[in-house]
Amino acid sequence: MTSEDRPPPRGEDAWKATKQRIAKRNEAAYARAREERAERDAADRARRLAAERREFAKLPRQPVRSPDAPRA
């Protein structure tokens, strides 16, 4: 018998087949969500690091003492 000759599953077999299809779709959705979340997190991290760099660039610098200047 080929798959064309078989009647569609019924009863518990139909329930199991449906459950399997749903599980497969859920796994694919979870995988897509993980990828999207990773991309979003990477973009947020890059944005945050750039903001920190800009902020640190605006901070005043400590004056540098020359080596031959007397110490207090």
JSON list of C-alpha atoms in Angstrom, two decimals:
[
{"chain": "A", "resi": 1, "resn": "MET", "atom": "CA", "xyz": [0.00, 0.00, 0.00]},
{"chain": "A", "resi": 2, "resn": "THR", "atom": "CA", "xyz": [1.27, 3.42, -0.87]},
{"chain": "A", "resi": 3, "resn": "SER", "atom": "CA", "xyz": [0.55, 6.53, 1.13]},
{"chain": "A", "resi": 4, "resn": "GLU", "atom": "CA", "xyz": [-2.12, 7.45, -1.43]},
{"chain": "A", "resi": 5, "resn": "ASP", "atom": "CA", "xyz": [-4.01, 4.19, -0.80]},
{"chain": "A", "resi": 6, "resn": "ARG", "atom": "CA", "xyz": [-4.06, 4.52, 2.99]},
{"chain": "A", "resi": 7, "resn": "PRO", "atom": "CA", "xyz": [-7.06, 6.12, 4.62]},
{"chain": "A", "resi": 8, "resn": "PRO", "atom": "CA", "xyz": [-6.36, 9.15, 6.79]},
{"chain": "A", "resi": 9, "resn": "PRO", "atom": "CA", "xyz": [-5.51, 8.30, 10.41]},
{"chain": "A", "resi": 10, "resn": "ARG", "atom": "CA", "xyz": [-8.42, 8.07, 12.81]},
{"chain": "A", "resi": 11, "resn": "GLY", "atom": "CA", "xyz": [-8.88, 8.09, 16.54]},
{"chain": "A", "resi": 12, "resn": "GLU", "atom": "CA", "xyz": [-5.72, 7.96, 18.62]},
{"chain": "A", "resi": 13, "resn": "ASP", "atom": "CA", "xyz": [-3.49, 7.80, 15.52]},
{"chain": "A", "resi": 14, "resn": "ALA", "atom": "CA", "xyz": [-5.03, 11.04, 14.24]},
{"chain": "A", "resi": 15, "resn": "TRP", "atom": "CA", "xyz": [-4.55, 12.63, 17.66]},
{"chain": "A", "resi": 16, "resn": "LYS", "atom": "CA", "xyz": [-0.89, 11.53, 17.78]},
{"chain": "A", "resi": 17, "resn": "ALA", "atom": "CA", "xyz": [-0.26, 12.80, 14.24]},
{"chain": "A", "resi": 18, "resn": "THR", "atom": "CA", "xyz": [-1.83, 16.15, 15.09]},
{"chain": "A", "resi": 19, "resn": "LYS", "atom": "CA", "xyz": [0.15, 16.35, 18.32]},
{"chain": "A", "resi": 20, "resn": "GLN", "atom": "CA", "xyz": [3.36, 15.63, 16.38]},
{"chain": "A", "resi": 21, "resn": "ARG", "atom": "CA", "xyz": [2.60, 18.34, 13.80]},
{"chain": "A", "resi": 22, "resn": "ILE", "atom": "CA", "xyz": [1.89, 20.86, 16.57]},
{"chain": "A", "resi": 23, "resn": "ALA", "atom": "CA", "xyz": [5.11, 19.92, 18.40]},
{"chain": "A", "resi": 24, "resn": "LYS", "atom": "CA", "xyz": [7.10, 20.36, 15.18]},
{"chain": "A", "resi": 25, "resn": "ARG", "atom": "CA", "xyz": [5.55, 23.81, 14.57]},
{"chain": "A", "resi": 26, "resn": "ASN", "atom": "CA", "xyz": [6.23, 24.80, 18.19]},
{"chain": "A", "resi": 27, "resn": "GLU", "atom": "CA", "xyz": [9.88, 23.78, 17.91]},
{"chain": "A", "resi": 28, "resn": "ALA", "atom": "CA", "xyz": [10.25, 25.83, 14.73]},
{"chain": "A", "resi": 29, "resn": "ALA", "atom": "CA", "xyz": [8.59, 28.82, 16.40]},
{"chain": "A", "resi": 30, "resn": "TYR", "atom": "CA", "xyz": [10.89, 28.54, 19.43]},
{"chain": "A", "resi": 31, "resn": "ALA", "atom": "CA", "xyz": [13.94, 28.37, 17.13]},
{"chain": "A", "resi": 32, "resn": "ARG", "atom": "CA", "xyz": [12.81, 31.47, 15.20]},
{"chain": "A", "resi": 33, "resn": "ALA", "atom": "CA", "xyz": [12.14, 33.32, 18.44]},
{"chain": "A", "resi": 34, "resn": "ARG", "atom": "CA", "xyz": [15.59, 32.42, 19.80]},
{"chain": "A", "resi": 35, "resn": "GLU", "atom": "CA", "xyz": [17.24, 33.74, 16.64]},
{"chain": "A", "resi": 36, "resn": "GLU", "atom": "CA", "xyz": [15.20, 36.95, 16.69]},
{"chain": "A", "resi": 37, "resn": "ARG", "atom": "CA", "xyz": [15.94, 37.43, 20.38]},
{"chain": "A", "resi": 38, "resn": "ALA", "atom": "CA", "xyz": [19.68, 36.90, 19.79]},
{"chain": "A", "resi": 39, "resn": "GLU", "atom": "CA", "xyz": [19.65, 39.49, 16.99]},
{"chain": "A", "resi": 40, "resn": "ARG", "atom": "CA", "xyz": [17.70, 41.96, 19.13]},
{"chain": "A", "resi": 41, "resn": "ASP", "atom": "CA", "xyz": [20.02, 41.41, 22.11]},
{"chain": "A", "resi": 42, "resn": "ALA", "atom": "CA", "xyz": [23.12, 41.90, 19.93]},
{"chain": "A", "resi": 43, "resn": "ALA", "atom": "CA", "xyz": [21.72, 45.17, 18.55]},
{"chain": "A", "resi": 44, "resn": "ASP", "atom": "CA", "xyz": [20.82, 46.37, 22.06]},
{"chain": "A", "resi": 45, "resn": "ARG", "atom": "CA", "xyz": [24.28, 45.44, 23.32]},
{"chain": "A", "resi": 46, "resn": "ALA", "atom": "CA", "xyz": [25.98, 47.31, 20.45]},
{"chain": "A", "resi": 47, "resn": "ARG", "atom": "CA", "xyz": [23.77, 50.36, 21.04]},
{"chain": "A", "resi": 48, "resn": "ARG", "atom": "CA", "xyz": [24.52, 50.30, 24.77]},
{"chain": "A", "resi": 49, "resn": "LEU", "atom": "CA", "xyz": [28.28, 49.97, 24.22]},
{"chain": "A", "resi": 50, "resn": "ALA", "atom": "CA", "xyz": [28.26, 52.85, 21.73]},
{"chain": "A", "resi": 51, "resn": "ALA", "atom": "CA", "xyz": [26.38, 55.03, 24.24]},
{"chain": "A", "resi": 52, "resn": "GLU", "atom": "CA", "xyz": [28.89, 54.13, 26.97]},
{"chain": "A", "resi": 53, "resn": "ARG", "atom": "CA", "xyz": [31.81, 54.99, 24.67]},
{"chain": "A", "resi": 54, "resn": "ARG", "atom": "CA", "xyz": [30.24, 58.37, 23.86]},
{"chain": "A", "resi": 55, "resn": "GLU", "atom": "CA", "xyz": [29.61, 59.00, 27.54]},
{"chain": "A", "resi": 56, "resn": "PHE", "atom": "CA", "xyz": [33.16, 58.08, 28.57]},
{"chain": "A", "resi": 57, "resn": "ALA", "atom": "CA", "xyz": [34.58, 60.26, 25.78]},
{"chain": "A", "resi": 58, "resn": "LYS", "atom": "CA", "xyz": [32.80, 63.28, 27.32]},
{"chain": "A", "resi": 59, "resn": "LEU", "atom": "CA", "xyz": [34.23, 62.74, 30.81]},
{"chain": "A", "resi": 60, "resn": "PRO", "atom": "CA", "xyz": [37.00, 65.12, 31.91]},
{"chain": "A", "resi": 61, "resn": "ARG", "atom": "CA", "xyz": [40.53, 63.74, 31.93]},
{"chain": "A", "resi": 62, "resn": "GLN", "atom": "CA", "xyz": [42.84, 63.75, 34.92]},
{"chain": "A", "resi": 63, "resn": "PRO", "atom": "CA", "xyz": [45.70, 66.21, 34.51]},
{"chain": "A", "resi": 64, "resn": "VAL", "atom": "CA", "xyz": [48.96, 64.46, 33.80]},
{"chain": "A", "resi": 65, "resn": "ARG", "atom": "CA", "xyz": [51.90, 65.44, 35.98]},
{"chain": "A", "resi": 66, "resn": "SER", "atom": "CA", "xyz": [55.25, 65.82, 34.34]},
{"chain": "A", "resi": 67, "resn": "PRO", "atom": "CA", "xyz": [57.91, 63.45, 35.69]},
{"chain": "A", "resi": 68, "resn": "ASP", "atom": "CA", "xyz": [60.19, 66.29, 36.92]},
{"chain": "A", "resi": 69, "resn": "ALA", "atom": "CA", "xyz": [57.45, 68.17, 38.79]},
{"chain": "A", "resi": 70, "resn": "PRO", "atom": "CA", "xyz": [57.86, 68.19, 42.57]},
{"chain": "A", "resi": 71, "resn": "ARG", "atom": "CA", "xyz": [55.50, 65.96, 44.51]},
{"chain": "A", "resi": 72, "resn": "ALA", "atom": "CA", "xyz": [53.31, 67.47, 47.17]}
]
